[in-house]
Amino acid sequence: MPAELRSTSQGQTLVLTLSNPERRNAIDPSMYAAGVEALSVAESSADIRSVVITGSDGMFCSGGNLQRLLANRQQPPEVQAQSIEGLHNWIETIRTYPKPVIAAVEGAAAGAGFSLALACDFIVAARNAVFVMAYSNVALSPDGGASWSLSQALPRQMAAEILMGGDRIGAERLHAVGLVNRVAEAGGALDAALALAEQLNTKAPNALASIKELLNEAPQASLAQHLGHERDHFVKNLHHANGGEGITAFLEKRAARYE
């Protein structure tokens, strides 16, 4: 069966499923492009308010295809550079996508698969899921923004352990340090991720988009700059129709109905 990114919807949630059974859901350039396209289409759809990325057959993603990497060693370096640019385009699209993106991890998230999960806003993992930055185990350095994501989220020493050590780390440990948001029983990661998505789907989309943009801007901004960004987003959202609906619904003790 060919590698593919399957796209389905459940309510207001788009579900993207990595499927490459022969290689434990390893991802390739065709899947990167499909991921960017799926998010682009969903961004303009008012019917989609969140996205879940998961893997087929009880496995999240084994990362890159080592056979393809080995073949690329016989090609000019530009060939692999272009492939990584495709992955990075997908990673950046997820990070800047204005709707919440949740990774639902069963089995292993390895290499670029771990990077993909880190690019998401939330990670929901099965209790027996494992995460591994396998790059150093095959004499490579990370891609997919892994070193950036981990250095932002963790103390340097733990980021170094994950990236340099190349050991498998369980979901429970990553939950304890805040990298995994929720831990589900084995086989239950997708259902737990969809439940989280449904919770987020009840929020005002414009407010969630502002929060995600502020989170993305914060590492590069000074406090003074960021305070200005927060002010501008707050005022914009207060004067949005959803701002009036949210405040009124709270005061009237009813559920808000956001557009």
PDB file of C-alpha atoms in Angstrom:
ATOM      1  CA  MET A   1       0.000   0.000   0.000  1.00  0.00           C
ATOM      2  CA  PRO A   2       1.341   3.457  -0.854  1.00  0.00           C
ATOM      3  CA  ALA A   3       2.176   6.029   1.781  1.00  0.00           C
ATOM      4  CA  GLU A   4      -0.648   8.516   2.134  1.00  0.00           C
ATOM      5  CA  LEU A   5      -2.152  11.117   4.409  1.00  0.00           C
ATOM      6  CA  ARG A   6      -5.815  10.290   4.893  1.00  0.00           C
ATOM      7  CA  SER A   7      -8.186  13.172   5.540  1.00  0.00           C
ATOM      8  CA  THR A   8     -11.569  12.722   7.241  1.00  0.00           C
ATOM      9  CA  SER A   9     -13.748  14.821   9.506  1.00  0.00           C
ATOM     10  CA  GLN A  10     -15.556  14.169  12.733  1.00  0.00           C
ATOM     11  CA  GLY A  11     -17.954  16.943  13.605  1.00  0.00           C
ATOM     12  CA  GLN A  12     -15.983  20.188  13.429  1.00  0.00           C
ATOM     13  CA  THR A  13     -12.616  18.405  13.657  1.00  0.00           C
ATOM     14  CA  LEU A  14     -10.430  17.500  10.692  1.00  0.00           C
ATOM     15  CA  VAL A  15      -8.592  14.202  11.279  1.00  0.00           C
ATOM     16  CA  LEU A  16      -5.358  13.673   9.338  1.00  0.00           C
ATOM     17  CA  THR A  17      -4.092  10.096   9.519  1.00  0.00           C
ATOM     18  CA  LEU A  18      -0.539   9.134   8.604  1.00  0.00           C
ATOM     19  CA  SER A  19      -0.695   5.847   6.738  1.00  0.00           C
ATOM     20  CA  ASN A  20       2.365   3.944   5.546  1.00  0.00           C
ATOM     21  CA  PRO A  21       1.865   0.415   6.916  1.00  0.00           C
ATOM     22  CA  GLU A  22       4.967  -1.099   5.358  1.00  0.00           C
ATOM     23  CA  ARG A  23       7.238   1.424   7.104  1.00  0.00           C
ATOM     24  CA  ARG A  24       5.401   2.077  10.377  1.00  0.00           C
ATOM     25  CA  ASN A  25       3.884   5.308   9.048  1.00  0.00           C
ATOM     26  CA  ALA A  26       7.175   6.853   7.960  1.00  0.00           C
ATOM     27  CA  ILE A  27       6.527  10.177   6.266  1.00  0.00           C
ATOM     28  CA  ASP A  28       7.744  11.338   2.865  1.00  0.00           C
ATOM     29  CA  PRO A  29       7.546  14.438   0.622  1.00  0.00           C
ATOM     30  CA  SER A  30       4.156  13.467  -0.817  1.00  0.00           C
ATOM     31  CA  MET A  31       2.711  13.398   2.708  1.00  0.00           C
ATOM     32  CA  TYR A  32       4.307  16.742   3.576  1.00  0.00           C
ATOM     33  CA  ALA A  33       2.614  18.340   0.562  1.00  0.00           C
ATOM     34  CA  ALA A  34      -0.696  16.639   1.342  1.00  0.00           C
ATOM     35  CA  GLY A  35      -0.543  17.955   4.908  1.00  0.00           C
ATOM     36  CA  VAL A  36       0.017  21.529   3.770  1.00  0.00           C
ATOM     37  CA  GLU A  37      -2.818  21.233   1.230  1.00  0.00           C
ATOM     38  CA  ALA A  38      -5.264  19.749   3.737  1.00  0.00           C
ATOM     39  CA  LEU A  39      -4.620  22.511   6.257  1.00  0.00           C
ATOM     40  CA  SER A  40      -4.898  25.182   3.571  1.00  0.00           C
ATOM     41  CA  VAL A  41      -8.321  23.908   2.527  1.00  0.00           C
ATOM     42  CA  ALA A  42      -9.526  23.527   6.126  1.00  0.00           C
ATOM     43  CA  GLU A  43      -8.339  27.002   7.112  1.00  0.00           C
ATOM     44  CA  SER A  44     -10.982  28.626   4.926  1.00  0.00           C
ATOM     45  CA  SER A  45     -13.756  26.297   6.113  1.00  0.00           C
ATOM     46  CA  ALA A  46     -15.973  27.593   8.897  1.00  0.00           C
ATOM     47  CA  ASP A  47     -17.097  23.991   9.438  1.00  0.00           C
ATOM     48  CA  ILE A  48     -13.629  22.971  10.679  1.00  0.00           C
ATOM     49  CA  ARG A  49     -12.506  24.421  14.001  1.00  0.00           C
ATOM     50  CA  SER A  50      -9.690  22.062  15.007  1.00  0.00           C
ATOM     51  CA  VAL A  51      -7.345  19.417  13.603  1.00  0.00           C
ATOM     52  CA  VAL A  52      -6.139  16.087  14.973  1.00  0.00           C
ATOM     53  CA  ILE A  53      -3.065  14.378  13.497  1.00  0.00           C
ATOM     54  CA  THR A  54      -2.744  10.665  14.212  1.00  0.00           C
ATOM     55  CA  GLY A  55      -1.283   7.487  12.739  1.00  0.00           C
ATOM     56  CA  SER A  56      -2.857   4.312  11.428  1.00  0.00           C
ATOM     57  CA  ASP A  57      -2.619   0.803  12.847  1.00  0.00           C
ATOM     58  CA  GLY A  58      -1.707   1.748  16.409  1.00  0.00           C
ATOM     59  CA  MET A  59       1.456   3.609  15.428  1.00  0.00           C
ATOM     60  CA  PHE A  60       1.988   7.360  15.199  1.00  0.00           C
ATOM     61  CA  CYS A  61       5.061   7.760  12.987  1.00  0.00           C
ATOM     62  CA  SER A  62       8.495   6.158  12.688  1.00  0.00           C
ATOM     63  CA  GLY A  63       9.981   9.323  11.166  1.00  0.00           C
ATOM     64  CA  GLY A  64      11.776   9.398   7.837  1.00  0.00           C
ATOM     65  CA  ASN A  65      12.334   6.497   5.487  1.00  0.00           C
ATOM     66  CA  LEU A  66      15.950   5.434   6.045  1.00  0.00           C
ATOM     67  CA  GLN A  67      16.074   3.615   2.705  1.00  0.00           C
ATOM     68  CA  ARG A  68      15.142   6.859   0.965  1.00  0.00           C
ATOM     69  CA  LEU A  69      17.757   8.747   2.988  1.00  0.00           C
ATOM     70  CA  LEU A  70      20.385   6.201   2.017  1.00  0.00           C
ATOM     71  CA  ALA A  71      19.453   6.575  -1.656  1.00  0.00           C
ATOM     72  CA  ASN A  72      19.633  10.365  -1.331  1.00  0.00           C
ATOM     73  CA  ARG A  73      23.288  10.052  -0.312  1.00  0.00           C
ATOM     74  CA  GLN A  74      23.955   9.153  -3.947  1.00  0.00           C
ATOM     75  CA  GLN A  75      22.225  12.352  -5.102  1.00  0.00           C
ATOM     76  CA  PRO A  76      23.446  15.959  -4.922  1.00  0.00           C
ATOM     77  CA  PRO A  77      22.932  17.450  -1.426  1.00  0.00           C
ATOM     78  CA  GLU A  78      20.276  19.745  -2.872  1.00  0.00           C
ATOM     79  CA  VAL A  79      17.931  16.756  -3.250  1.00  0.00           C
ATOM     80  CA  GLN A  80      17.809  16.118   0.497  1.00  0.00           C
ATOM     81  CA  ALA A  81      17.712  19.833   1.226  1.00  0.00           C
ATOM     82  CA  GLN A  82      14.584  20.175  -0.906  1.00  0.00           C
ATOM     83  CA  SER A  83      12.983  17.236   0.892  1.00  0.00           C
ATOM     84  CA  ILE A  84      13.668  18.801   4.281  1.00  0.00           C
ATOM     85  CA  GLU A  85      12.275  22.112   3.060  1.00  0.00           C
ATOM     86  CA  GLY A  86       9.042  20.261   2.265  1.00  0.00           C
ATOM     87  CA  LEU A  87       8.901  18.880   5.801  1.00  0.00           C
ATOM     88  CA  HIS A  88       9.705  22.271   7.263  1.00  0.00           C
ATOM     89  CA  ASN A  89       6.968  23.899   5.208  1.00  0.00           C
ATOM     90  CA  TRP A  90       4.478  21.478   6.780  1.00  0.00           C
ATOM     91  CA  ILE A  91       5.890  22.062  10.290  1.00  0.00           C
ATOM     92  CA  GLU A  92       5.672  25.835   9.875  1.00  0.00           C
ATOM     93  CA  THR A  93       2.150  25.551   8.469  1.00  0.00           C
ATOM     94  CA  ILE A  94       1.066  23.638  11.585  1.00  0.00           C
ATOM     95  CA  ARG A  95       2.761  26.105  13.935  1.00  0.00           C
ATOM     96  CA  THR A  96       1.171  29.139  12.297  1.00  0.00           C
ATOM     97  CA  TYR A  97      -2.199  27.530  11.497  1.00  0.00           C
ATOM     98  CA  PRO A  98      -4.883  29.658  13.193  1.00  0.00           C
ATOM     99  CA  LYS A  99      -6.878  26.696  14.529  1.00  0.00           C
ATOM    100  CA  PRO A 100      -5.841  24.273  17.303  1.00  0.00           C
ATOM    101  CA  VAL A 101      -3.848  21.225  16.150  1.00  0.00           C
ATOM    102  CA  ILE A 102      -3.646  18.130  18.366  1.00  0.00           C
ATOM    103  CA  ALA A 103      -1.327  15.131  17.984  1.00  0.00           C
ATOM    104  CA  ALA A 104      -2.889  11.811  19.025  1.00  0.00           C
ATOM    105  CA  VAL A 105       0.027   9.440  19.640  1.00  0.00           C
ATOM    106  CA  GLU A 106      -0.194   5.662  19.895  1.00  0.00           C
ATOM    107  CA  GLY A 107       2.857   3.432  19.670  1.00  0.00           C
ATOM    108  CA  ALA A 108       5.996   5.343  18.762  1.00  0.00           C
ATOM    109  CA  ALA A 109       6.678   8.895  17.637  1.00  0.00           C
ATOM    110  CA  ALA A 110      10.243   8.701  16.349  1.00  0.00           C
ATOM    111  CA  GLY A 111      12.535  11.193  14.630  1.00  0.00           C
ATOM    112  CA  ALA A 112      10.518  13.424  12.323  1.00  0.00           C
ATOM    113  CA  GLY A 113       7.380  11.842  13.791  1.00  0.00           C
ATOM    114  CA  PHE A 114       8.342  13.259  17.190  1.00  0.00           C
ATOM    115  CA  SER A 115       9.103  16.593  15.487  1.00  0.00           C
ATOM    116  CA  LEU A 116       5.643  16.521  13.911  1.00  0.00           C
ATOM    117  CA  ALA A 117       3.983  15.924  17.271  1.00  0.00           C
ATOM    118  CA  LEU A 118       6.001  18.770  18.824  1.00  0.00           C
ATOM    119  CA  ALA A 119       4.773  21.155  16.123  1.00  0.00           C
ATOM    120  CA  CYS A 120       1.196  20.623  17.302  1.00  0.00           C
ATOM    121  CA  ASP A 121      -0.423  22.786  19.969  1.00  0.00           C
ATOM    122  CA  PHE A 122      -1.345  19.788  22.112  1.00  0.00           C
ATOM    123  CA  ILE A 123      -0.052  16.229  22.458  1.00  0.00           C
ATOM    124  CA  VAL A 124      -2.378  13.482  23.678  1.00  0.00           C
ATOM    125  CA  ALA A 125      -0.534  10.186  24.112  1.00  0.00           C
ATOM    126  CA  ALA A 126      -1.410   6.648  25.033  1.00  0.00           C
ATOM    127  CA  ARG A 127       0.081   5.587  28.358  1.00  0.00           C
ATOM    128  CA  ASN A 128       2.345   3.076  26.585  1.00  0.00           C
ATOM    129  CA  ALA A 129       3.404   5.464  23.800  1.00  0.00           C
ATOM    130  CA  VAL A 130       7.108   6.131  23.401  1.00  0.00           C
ATOM    131  CA  PHE A 131       8.942   9.124  21.980  1.00  0.00           C
ATOM    132  CA  VAL A 132      12.463   9.019  20.595  1.00  0.00           C
ATOM    133  CA  MET A 133      14.694  11.460  18.755  1.00  0.00           C
ATOM    134  CA  ALA A 134      16.530   8.751  16.866  1.00  0.00           C
ATOM    135  CA  TYR A 135      18.780  11.024  14.803  1.00  0.00           C
ATOM    136  CA  SER A 136      21.933  10.606  16.883  1.00  0.00           C
ATOM    137  CA  ASN A 137      21.497   6.815  16.719  1.00  0.00           C
ATOM    138  CA  VAL A 138      22.157   6.924  12.953  1.00  0.00           C
ATOM    139  CA  ALA A 139      24.761   9.733  12.990  1.00  0.00           C
ATOM    140  CA  LEU A 140      22.313  12.480  12.001  1.00  0.00           C
ATOM    141  CA  SER A 141      21.145  15.738  13.525  1.00  0.00           C
ATOM    142  CA  PRO A 142      17.470  16.691  13.928  1.00  0.00           C
ATOM    143  CA  ASP A 143      15.087  18.288  11.469  1.00  0.00           C
ATOM    144  CA  GLY A 144      11.438  19.255  11.624  1.00  0.00           C
ATOM    145  CA  GLY A 145      12.120  21.931  14.235  1.00  0.00           C
ATOM    146  CA  ALA A 146      12.859  19.363  16.948  1.00  0.00           C
ATOM    147  CA  SER A 147      15.816  21.202  18.456  1.00  0.00           C
ATOM    148  CA  TRP A 148      13.839  24.471  18.460  1.00  0.00           C
ATOM    149  CA  SER A 149      10.712  22.951  19.991  1.00  0.00           C
ATOM    150  CA  LEU A 150      12.564  21.073  22.711  1.00  0.00           C
ATOM    151  CA  SER A 151      14.854  23.982  23.588  1.00  0.00           C
ATOM    152  CA  GLN A 152      11.777  26.206  23.979  1.00  0.00           C
ATOM    153  CA  ALA A 153       9.848  23.702  26.088  1.00  0.00           C
ATOM    154  CA  LEU A 154      12.460  22.045  28.301  1.00  0.00           C
ATOM    155  CA  PRO A 155      15.579  22.793  30.349  1.00  0.00           C
ATOM    156  CA  ARG A 156      18.705  22.551  28.215  1.00  0.00           C
ATOM    157  CA  GLN A 157      19.903  19.416  29.982  1.00  0.00           C
ATOM    158  CA  MET A 158      16.745  17.463  29.255  1.00  0.00           C
ATOM    159  CA  ALA A 159      16.605  18.688  25.660  1.00  0.00           C
ATOM    160  CA  ALA A 160      20.218  17.538  25.271  1.00  0.00           C
ATOM    161  CA  GLU A 161      19.373  14.149  26.775  1.00  0.00           C
ATOM    162  CA  ILE A 162      16.521  13.629  24.314  1.00  0.00           C
ATOM    163  CA  LEU A 163      18.389  14.881  21.243  1.00  0.00           C
ATOM    164  CA  MET A 164      21.877  13.515  21.946  1.00  0.00           C
ATOM    165  CA  GLY A 165      21.019  10.396  23.912  1.00  0.00           C
ATOM    166  CA  GLY A 166      18.504   9.044  21.416  1.00  0.00           C
ATOM    167  CA  ASP A 167      16.767   6.959  24.085  1.00  0.00           C
ATOM    168  CA  ARG A 168      13.088   6.046  24.140  1.00  0.00           C
ATOM    169  CA  ILE A 169      11.122   8.185  26.596  1.00  0.00           C
ATOM    170  CA  GLY A 170       7.683   7.235  27.827  1.00  0.00           C
ATOM    171  CA  ALA A 171       4.556   9.352  27.670  1.00  0.00           C
ATOM    172  CA  GLU A 172       4.312   9.469  31.464  1.00  0.00           C
ATOM    173  CA  ARG A 173       7.702  11.161  31.846  1.00  0.00           C
ATOM    174  CA  LEU A 174       6.951  13.695  29.127  1.00  0.00           C
ATOM    175  CA  HIS A 175       3.586  14.360  30.750  1.00  0.00           C
ATOM    176  CA  ALA A 176       5.356  15.031  34.049  1.00  0.00           C
ATOM    177  CA  VAL A 177       7.517  17.734  32.440  1.00  0.00           C
ATOM    178  CA  GLY A 178       4.595  19.287  30.550  1.00  0.00           C
ATOM    179  CA  LEU A 179       5.460  18.184  27.010  1.00  0.00           C
ATOM    180  CA  VAL A 180       2.468  15.831  26.777  1.00  0.00           C
ATOM    181  CA  ASN A 181      -0.860  17.394  27.694  1.00  0.00           C
ATOM    182  CA  ARG A 182      -2.979  14.321  28.379  1.00  0.00           C
ATOM    183  CA  VAL A 183      -2.280  10.619  28.838  1.00  0.00           C
ATOM    184  CA  ALA A 184      -4.889   8.089  27.718  1.00  0.00           C
ATOM    185  CA  GLU A 185      -5.123   4.349  28.095  1.00  0.00           C
ATOM    186  CA  ALA A 186      -3.608   2.268  25.294  1.00  0.00           C
ATOM    187  CA  GLY A 187      -5.787   2.518  22.219  1.00  0.00           C
ATOM    188  CA  GLY A 188      -7.557   5.601  23.528  1.00  0.00           C
ATOM    189  CA  ALA A 189      -5.338   8.461  22.325  1.00  0.00           C
ATOM    190  CA  LEU A 190      -7.487   9.377  19.319  1.00  0.00           C
ATOM    191  CA  ASP A 191     -10.720   9.384  21.330  1.00  0.00           C
ATOM    192  CA  ALA A 192      -9.082  11.539  24.014  1.00  0.00           C
ATOM    193  CA  ALA A 193      -7.724  13.908  21.361  1.00  0.00           C
ATOM    194  CA  LEU A 194     -11.151  14.186  19.741  1.00  0.00           C
ATOM    195  CA  ALA A 195     -12.692  14.943  23.137  1.00  0.00           C
ATOM    196  CA  LEU A 196     -10.146  17.720  23.640  1.00  0.00           C
ATOM    197  CA  ALA A 197     -10.892  18.986  20.133  1.00  0.00           C
ATOM    198  CA  GLU A 198     -14.614  19.099  20.897  1.00  0.00           C
ATOM    199  CA  GLN A 199     -13.862  21.179  23.994  1.00  0.00           C
ATOM    200  CA  LEU A 200     -11.790  23.601  21.918  1.00  0.00           C
ATOM    201  CA  ASN A 201     -14.451  23.707  19.195  1.00  0.00           C
ATOM    202  CA  THR A 202     -16.791  25.458  21.645  1.00  0.00           C
ATOM    203  CA  LYS A 203     -14.380  28.398  21.992  1.00  0.00           C
ATOM    204  CA  ALA A 204     -14.409  31.502  19.787  1.00  0.00           C
ATOM    205  CA  PRO A 205     -12.173  30.748  16.768  1.00  0.00           C
ATOM    206  CA  ASN A 206     -10.837  34.293  16.584  1.00  0.00           C
ATOM    207  CA  ALA A 207      -9.748  34.200  20.239  1.00  0.00           C
ATOM    208  CA  LEU A 208      -7.947  30.867  19.786  1.00  0.00           C
ATOM    209  CA  ALA A 209      -6.214  32.213  16.678  1.00  0.00           C
ATOM    210  CA  SER A 210      -5.023  35.242  18.660  1.00  0.00           C
ATOM    211  CA  ILE A 211      -3.748  33.078  21.513  1.00  0.00           C
ATOM    212  CA  LYS A 212      -1.802  30.859  19.110  1.00  0.00           C
ATOM    213  CA  GLU A 213      -0.293  33.895  17.385  1.00  0.00           C
ATOM    214  CA  LEU A 214       0.716  35.389  20.749  1.00  0.00           C
ATOM    215  CA  LEU A 215       2.340  32.120  21.810  1.00  0.00           C
ATOM    216  CA  ASN A 216       4.287  32.023  18.551  1.00  0.00           C
ATOM    217  CA  GLU A 217       5.438  35.637  18.884  1.00  0.00           C
ATOM    218  CA  ALA A 218       6.400  35.536  22.567  1.00  0.00           C
ATOM    219  CA  PRO A 219       9.873  33.902  22.297  1.00  0.00           C
ATOM    220  CA  GLN A 220      11.124  36.598  19.895  1.00  0.00           C
ATOM    221  CA  ALA A 221       9.486  39.627  21.546  1.00  0.00           C
ATOM    222  CA  SER A 222      10.605  41.808  24.402  1.00  0.00           C
ATOM    223  CA  LEU A 223       8.091  42.285  27.217  1.00  0.00           C
ATOM    224  CA  ALA A 224       7.261  45.774  25.938  1.00  0.00           C
ATOM    225  CA  GLN A 225       6.680  44.453  22.419  1.00  0.00           C
ATOM    226  CA  HIS A 226       4.581  41.578  23.641  1.00  0.00           C
ATOM    227  CA  LEU A 227       2.433  43.790  25.831  1.00  0.00           C
ATOM    228  CA  GLY A 228       1.661  45.810  22.710  1.00  0.00           C
ATOM    229  CA  HIS A 229       0.733  42.637  20.831  1.00  0.00           C
ATOM    230  CA  GLU A 230      -1.558  41.539  23.662  1.00  0.00           C
ATOM    231  CA  ARG A 231      -3.240  44.948  23.714  1.00  0.00           C
ATOM    232  CA  ASP A 232      -3.914  44.882  19.988  1.00  0.00           C
ATOM    233  CA  HIS A 233      -5.328  41.355  20.021  1.00  0.00           C
ATOM    234  CA  PHE A 234      -7.485  42.095  23.066  1.00  0.00           C
ATOM    235  CA  VAL A 235      -9.040  45.184  21.527  1.00  0.00           C
ATOM    236  CA  LYS A 236      -9.627  43.396  18.210  1.00  0.00           C
ATOM    237  CA  ASN A 237     -11.328  40.468  19.933  1.00  0.00           C
ATOM    238  CA  LEU A 238     -13.405  42.662  22.234  1.00  0.00           C
ATOM    239  CA  HIS A 239     -14.880  44.413  19.205  1.00  0.00           C
ATOM    240  CA  HIS A 240     -15.422  41.144  17.308  1.00  0.00           C
ATOM    241  CA  ALA A 241     -19.007  39.851  17.312  1.00  0.00           C
ATOM    242  CA  ASN A 242     -17.826  36.863  19.311  1.00  0.00           C
ATOM    243  CA  GLY A 243     -16.582  39.160  22.058  1.00  0.00           C
ATOM    244  CA  GLY A 244     -20.047  40.540  22.586  1.00  0.00           C
ATOM    245  CA  GLU A 245     -21.580  37.072  22.439  1.00  0.00           C
ATOM    246  CA  GLY A 246     -19.093  35.618  24.909  1.00  0.00           C
ATOM    247  CA  ILE A 247     -19.525  38.335  27.529  1.00  0.00           C
ATOM    248  CA  THR A 248     -23.311  38.414  27.153  1.00  0.00           C
ATOM    249  CA  ALA A 249     -23.615  34.624  27.371  1.00  0.00           C
ATOM    250  CA  PHE A 250     -21.487  34.565  30.526  1.00  0.00           C
ATOM    251  CA  LEU A 251     -23.613  37.257  32.177  1.00  0.00           C
ATOM    252  CA  GLU A 252     -26.828  35.496  31.125  1.00  0.00           C
ATOM    253  CA  LYS A 253     -25.460  32.151  32.370  1.00  0.00           C
ATOM    254  CA  ARG A 254     -25.972  30.358  29.038  1.00  0.00           C
ATOM    255  CA  ALA A 255     -23.760  28.625  26.504  1.00  0.00           C
ATOM    256  CA  ALA A 256     -22.216  30.991  23.987  1.00  0.00           C
ATOM    257  CA  ARG A 257     -22.856  30.513  20.264  1.00  0.00           C
ATOM    258  CA  TYR A 258     -19.777  31.659  18.368  1.00  0.00           C
ATOM    259  CA  GLU A 259     -19.558  32.304  14.649  1.00  0.00           C
TER     260      GLU A 259
END
